[in-house]
Amino acid sequence: MKPDEIKKLDAYLKRTLNPQVSVKARPRKDDSAEVYVGDEFIGVIFRDDEDGDLSYNLSMAILAEDL
C-alpha cells in the first residue's frame, strides 16, 4: 500500500473506531497494512482493487483464549 493510503486508513480508523488505532506498512508486502491498538497487533487491512472498485478489507482473528 502507498503511504498516502495508509495515512487515510489510519485517520479513518482513529476517527471511527478508536484514537489509539494505528495502521502501519508491512515489510515486504505492498497489498496490505497492519493494524494495531496501542502496541497490540489486531489485524491486517487488504487492498482490493478488483473490477475497478477500490475497497479495503480488515481481517481480524480473535483467539478463544483472549475472550
XYZ file of C-alpha atoms in Angstrom:
67
model
C 0.000 0.000 0.000
C 1.126 3.509 -0.706
C 1.985 5.788 2.236
C -0.915 8.151 1.426
C -3.387 5.230 1.537
C -2.012 4.160 4.915
C -2.394 7.715 6.270
C -6.021 7.897 5.074
C -6.856 4.488 6.561
C -5.122 5.423 9.826
C -7.144 8.644 10.105
C -10.399 6.874 9.242
C -9.908 4.088 11.812
C -8.839 6.581 14.510
C -11.969 8.640 13.816
C -14.441 5.743 13.610
C -13.058 3.100 15.991
C -10.506 4.330 18.493
C -7.898 7.111 18.619
C -5.296 4.525 19.711
C -5.607 2.574 16.437
C -2.639 2.822 14.089
C -2.058 1.475 10.586
C 1.495 0.549 9.621
C 3.128 -0.662 6.419
C 4.015 -4.363 6.250
C 7.597 -5.332 5.471
C 7.944 -6.926 2.023
C 4.183 -6.634 1.304
C 2.588 -3.943 -0.813
C -1.037 -5.151 -0.938
C -1.810 -4.781 2.771
C -1.021 -2.999 6.048
C -1.014 -3.986 9.722
C -3.461 -2.599 12.297
C -2.558 -2.036 15.948
C -4.316 -0.765 19.051
C -1.504 0.703 21.071
C 1.298 -1.864 20.789
C -1.035 -4.838 20.224
C -1.393 -6.232 16.708
C -5.082 -6.789 15.918
C -5.323 -7.420 12.181
C -4.437 -6.776 8.574
C -6.077 -4.467 6.036
C -6.009 -5.764 2.472
C -6.353 -3.537 -0.591
C -8.972 -4.850 -3.058
C -8.928 -3.187 -6.470
C -10.964 -5.779 -8.349
C -13.123 -4.675 -11.283
C -12.041 -1.043 -10.836
C -13.836 -0.690 -7.494
C -11.288 0.104 -4.790
C -12.081 -1.100 -1.276
C -10.219 -2.195 1.844
C -10.917 -5.321 3.902
C -9.956 -5.586 7.567
C -9.202 -9.145 8.673
C -9.059 -9.732 12.428
C -8.755 -13.097 14.162
C -9.986 -13.440 17.739
C -8.493 -16.325 19.715
C -10.788 -18.167 22.114
C -8.311 -17.743 24.981
C -8.497 -13.956 24.538
C -12.232 -13.889 25.298
